[in-house]
GROMACS .gro file of C-alpha atoms in nm:
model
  157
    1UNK     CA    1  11.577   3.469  25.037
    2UNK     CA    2  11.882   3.274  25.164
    3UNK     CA    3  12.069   3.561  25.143
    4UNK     CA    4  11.824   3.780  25.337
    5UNK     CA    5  11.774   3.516  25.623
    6UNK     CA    6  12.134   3.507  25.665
    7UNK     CA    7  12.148   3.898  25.723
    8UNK     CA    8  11.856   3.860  25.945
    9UNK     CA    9  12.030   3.630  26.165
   10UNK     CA   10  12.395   3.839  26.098
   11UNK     CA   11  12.406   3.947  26.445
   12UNK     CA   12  12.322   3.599  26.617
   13UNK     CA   13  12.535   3.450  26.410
   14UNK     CA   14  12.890   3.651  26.486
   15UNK     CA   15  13.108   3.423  26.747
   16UNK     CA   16  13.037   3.111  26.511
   17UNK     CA   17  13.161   3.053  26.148
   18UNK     CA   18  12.940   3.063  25.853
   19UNK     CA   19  13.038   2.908  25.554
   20UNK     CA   20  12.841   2.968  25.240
   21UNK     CA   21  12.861   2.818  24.886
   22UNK     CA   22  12.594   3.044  24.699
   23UNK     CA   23  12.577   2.844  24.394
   24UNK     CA   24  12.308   3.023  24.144
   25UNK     CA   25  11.948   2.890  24.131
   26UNK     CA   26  11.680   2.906  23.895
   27UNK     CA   27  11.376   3.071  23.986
   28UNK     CA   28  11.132   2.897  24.174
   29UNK     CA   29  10.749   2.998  24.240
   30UNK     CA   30  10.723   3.100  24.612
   31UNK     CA   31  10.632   3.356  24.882
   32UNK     CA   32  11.002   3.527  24.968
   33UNK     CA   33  10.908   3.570  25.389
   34UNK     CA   34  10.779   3.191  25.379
   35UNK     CA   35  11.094   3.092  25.249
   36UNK     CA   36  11.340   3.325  25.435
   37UNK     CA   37  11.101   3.135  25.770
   38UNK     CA   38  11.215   2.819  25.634
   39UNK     CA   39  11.584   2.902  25.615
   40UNK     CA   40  11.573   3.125  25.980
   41UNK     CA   41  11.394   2.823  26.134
   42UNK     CA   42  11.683   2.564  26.049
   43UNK     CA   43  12.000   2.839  26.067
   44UNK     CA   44  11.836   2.944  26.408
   45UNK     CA   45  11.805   2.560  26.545
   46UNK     CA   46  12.169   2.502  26.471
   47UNK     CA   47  12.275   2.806  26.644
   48UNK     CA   48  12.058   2.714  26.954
   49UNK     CA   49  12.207   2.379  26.962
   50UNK     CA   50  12.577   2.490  26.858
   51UNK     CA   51  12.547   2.754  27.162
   52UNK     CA   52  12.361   2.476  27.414
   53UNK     CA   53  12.642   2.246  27.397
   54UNK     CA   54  12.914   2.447  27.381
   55UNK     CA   55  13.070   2.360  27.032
   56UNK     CA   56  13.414   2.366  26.988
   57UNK     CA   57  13.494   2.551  26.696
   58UNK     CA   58  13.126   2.603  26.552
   59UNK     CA   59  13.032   2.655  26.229
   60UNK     CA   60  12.704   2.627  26.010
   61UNK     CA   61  12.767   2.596  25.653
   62UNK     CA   62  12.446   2.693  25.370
   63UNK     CA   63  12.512   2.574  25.016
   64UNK     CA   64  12.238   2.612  24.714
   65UNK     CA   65  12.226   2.446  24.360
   66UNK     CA   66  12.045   2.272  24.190
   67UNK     CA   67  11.909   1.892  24.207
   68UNK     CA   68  11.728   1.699  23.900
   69UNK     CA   69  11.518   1.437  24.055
   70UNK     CA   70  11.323   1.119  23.788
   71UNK     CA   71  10.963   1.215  23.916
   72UNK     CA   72  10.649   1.029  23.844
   73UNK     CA   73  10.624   1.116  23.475
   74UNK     CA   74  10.880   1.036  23.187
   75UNK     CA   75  11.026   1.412  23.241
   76UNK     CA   76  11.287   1.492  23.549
   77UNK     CA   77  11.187   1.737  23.754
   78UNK     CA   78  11.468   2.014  23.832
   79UNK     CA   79  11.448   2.159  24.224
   80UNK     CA   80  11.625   2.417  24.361
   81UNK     CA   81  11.789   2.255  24.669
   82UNK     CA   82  11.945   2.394  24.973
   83UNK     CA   83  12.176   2.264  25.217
   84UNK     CA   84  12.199   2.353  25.574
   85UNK     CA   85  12.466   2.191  25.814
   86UNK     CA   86  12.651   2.234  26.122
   87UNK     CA   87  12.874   2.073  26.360
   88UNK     CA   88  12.694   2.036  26.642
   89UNK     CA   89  12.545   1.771  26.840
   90UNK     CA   90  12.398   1.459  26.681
   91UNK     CA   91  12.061   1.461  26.617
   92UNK     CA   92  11.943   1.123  26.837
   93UNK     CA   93  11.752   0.855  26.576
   94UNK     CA   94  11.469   0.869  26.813
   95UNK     CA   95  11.425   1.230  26.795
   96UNK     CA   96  11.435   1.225  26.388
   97UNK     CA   97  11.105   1.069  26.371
   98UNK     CA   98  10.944   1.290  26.558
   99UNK     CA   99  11.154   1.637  26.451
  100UNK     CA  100  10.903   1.728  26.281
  101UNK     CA  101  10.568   1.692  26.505
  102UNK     CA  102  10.418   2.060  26.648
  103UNK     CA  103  10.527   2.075  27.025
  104UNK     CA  104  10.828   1.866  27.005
  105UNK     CA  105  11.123   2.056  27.139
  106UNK     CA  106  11.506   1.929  27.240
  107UNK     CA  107  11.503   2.281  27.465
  108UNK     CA  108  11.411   2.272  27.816
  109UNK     CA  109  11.714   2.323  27.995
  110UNK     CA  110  11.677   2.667  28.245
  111UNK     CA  111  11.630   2.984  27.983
  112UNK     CA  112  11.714   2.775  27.650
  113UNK     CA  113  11.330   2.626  27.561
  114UNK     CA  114  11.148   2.621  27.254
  115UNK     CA  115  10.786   2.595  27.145
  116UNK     CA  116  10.877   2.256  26.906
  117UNK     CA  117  10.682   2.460  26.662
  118UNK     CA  118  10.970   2.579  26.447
  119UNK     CA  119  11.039   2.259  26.228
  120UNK     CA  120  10.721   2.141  26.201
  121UNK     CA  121  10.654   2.524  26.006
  122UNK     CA  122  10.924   2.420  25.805
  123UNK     CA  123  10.792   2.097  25.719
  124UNK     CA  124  10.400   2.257  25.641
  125UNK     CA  125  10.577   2.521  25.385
  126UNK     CA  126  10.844   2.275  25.215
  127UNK     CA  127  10.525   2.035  25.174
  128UNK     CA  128  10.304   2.329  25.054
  129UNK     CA  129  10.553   2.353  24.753
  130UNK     CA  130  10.552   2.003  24.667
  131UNK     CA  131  10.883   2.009  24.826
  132UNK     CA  132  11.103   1.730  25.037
  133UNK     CA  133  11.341   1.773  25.339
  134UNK     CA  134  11.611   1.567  25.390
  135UNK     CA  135  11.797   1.516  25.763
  136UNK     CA  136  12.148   1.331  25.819
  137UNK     CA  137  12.313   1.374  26.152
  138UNK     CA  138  12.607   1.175  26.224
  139UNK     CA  139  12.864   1.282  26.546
  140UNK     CA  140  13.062   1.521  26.314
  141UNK     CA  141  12.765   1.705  26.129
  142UNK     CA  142  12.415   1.700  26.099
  143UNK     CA  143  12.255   1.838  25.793
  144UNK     CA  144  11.912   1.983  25.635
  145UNK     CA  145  11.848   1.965  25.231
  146UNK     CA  146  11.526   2.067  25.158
  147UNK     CA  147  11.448   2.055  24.760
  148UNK     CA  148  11.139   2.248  24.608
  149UNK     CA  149  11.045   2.287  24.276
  150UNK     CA  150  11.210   2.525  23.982
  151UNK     CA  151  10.889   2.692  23.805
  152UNK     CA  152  11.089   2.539  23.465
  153UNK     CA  153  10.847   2.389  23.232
  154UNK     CA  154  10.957   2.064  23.142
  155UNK     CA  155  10.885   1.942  22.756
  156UNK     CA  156  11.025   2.056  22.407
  157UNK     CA  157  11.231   2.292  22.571
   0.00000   0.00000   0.00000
């Protein structure tokens, strides 16, 4: 699905770098055009705000793998966890708490606007998977992990 949403975006995404570390992933149990939304959503915000500010020398970088996480039983849980980063502008600390809320939006300068409705999707289908997302954004990079669930079955393995 990373993959796919990637090719999706191909066009979009030629006058800025792409680095990708396509690690390989265990299976997980999901709907393949939820997930591709999640990945177009966050790829397609750090375009818009790589291309708003004029980034010198843009790049977004997508990495996979895999995470093992203690959860609330004696068992760790193993998630498949991807990474989405770019070098754009920091995310303010003000606007990280509300990221996430339906109608927010950074875009409202002349053509460039948004609905605010693309992150909090993300957030509703990373939740609906007993998933987490993850946001860092310093001056130099600002980065996405969301983590959701391998369909392993933990035990006597």
């Amino acid at each position: 699905s990373v993959k796919d949403a990637l090719h999706l975006l191909h066009n979009k995404l030629k006058h800025i770098t792409l680095k990708t570390e396509l690690n390989p992933i265990p299976a997980i149990t999901a709907d393949k055009s939820e997930l591709m939304q999640i990945w177009t959503n966050i790829v397609q915000n750090a375009y818009d705000a790589l291309t708003i500010e004029k980034t010198e020398n843009p790049y977004i970088s997508v990495t996979t793998g895999i995470f093992h996480a203690e959860g609330v039983s004696l068992l760790p849980q193993e998630y498949v966890t991807v990474s989405i980063s770019n070098n754009g502008p920091r995310i303010p600390q003000e606007h990280i708490e509300k990221i996430y809320q339906p109608s927010f939006t950074t875009k409202k300068q002349g053509l460039d606007f948004g609905l605010g409705l693309g992150l909090s999707i993300v957030r509703r289908l990373v939740d609906s998977y007993n998933g987490t997302i993850g946001l860092t954004s310093t001056d130099e990079l600002t980065t996405f992990t969301i983590n959701l669930p391998t369909t392993k079955i933990h035990g006597n393995d």
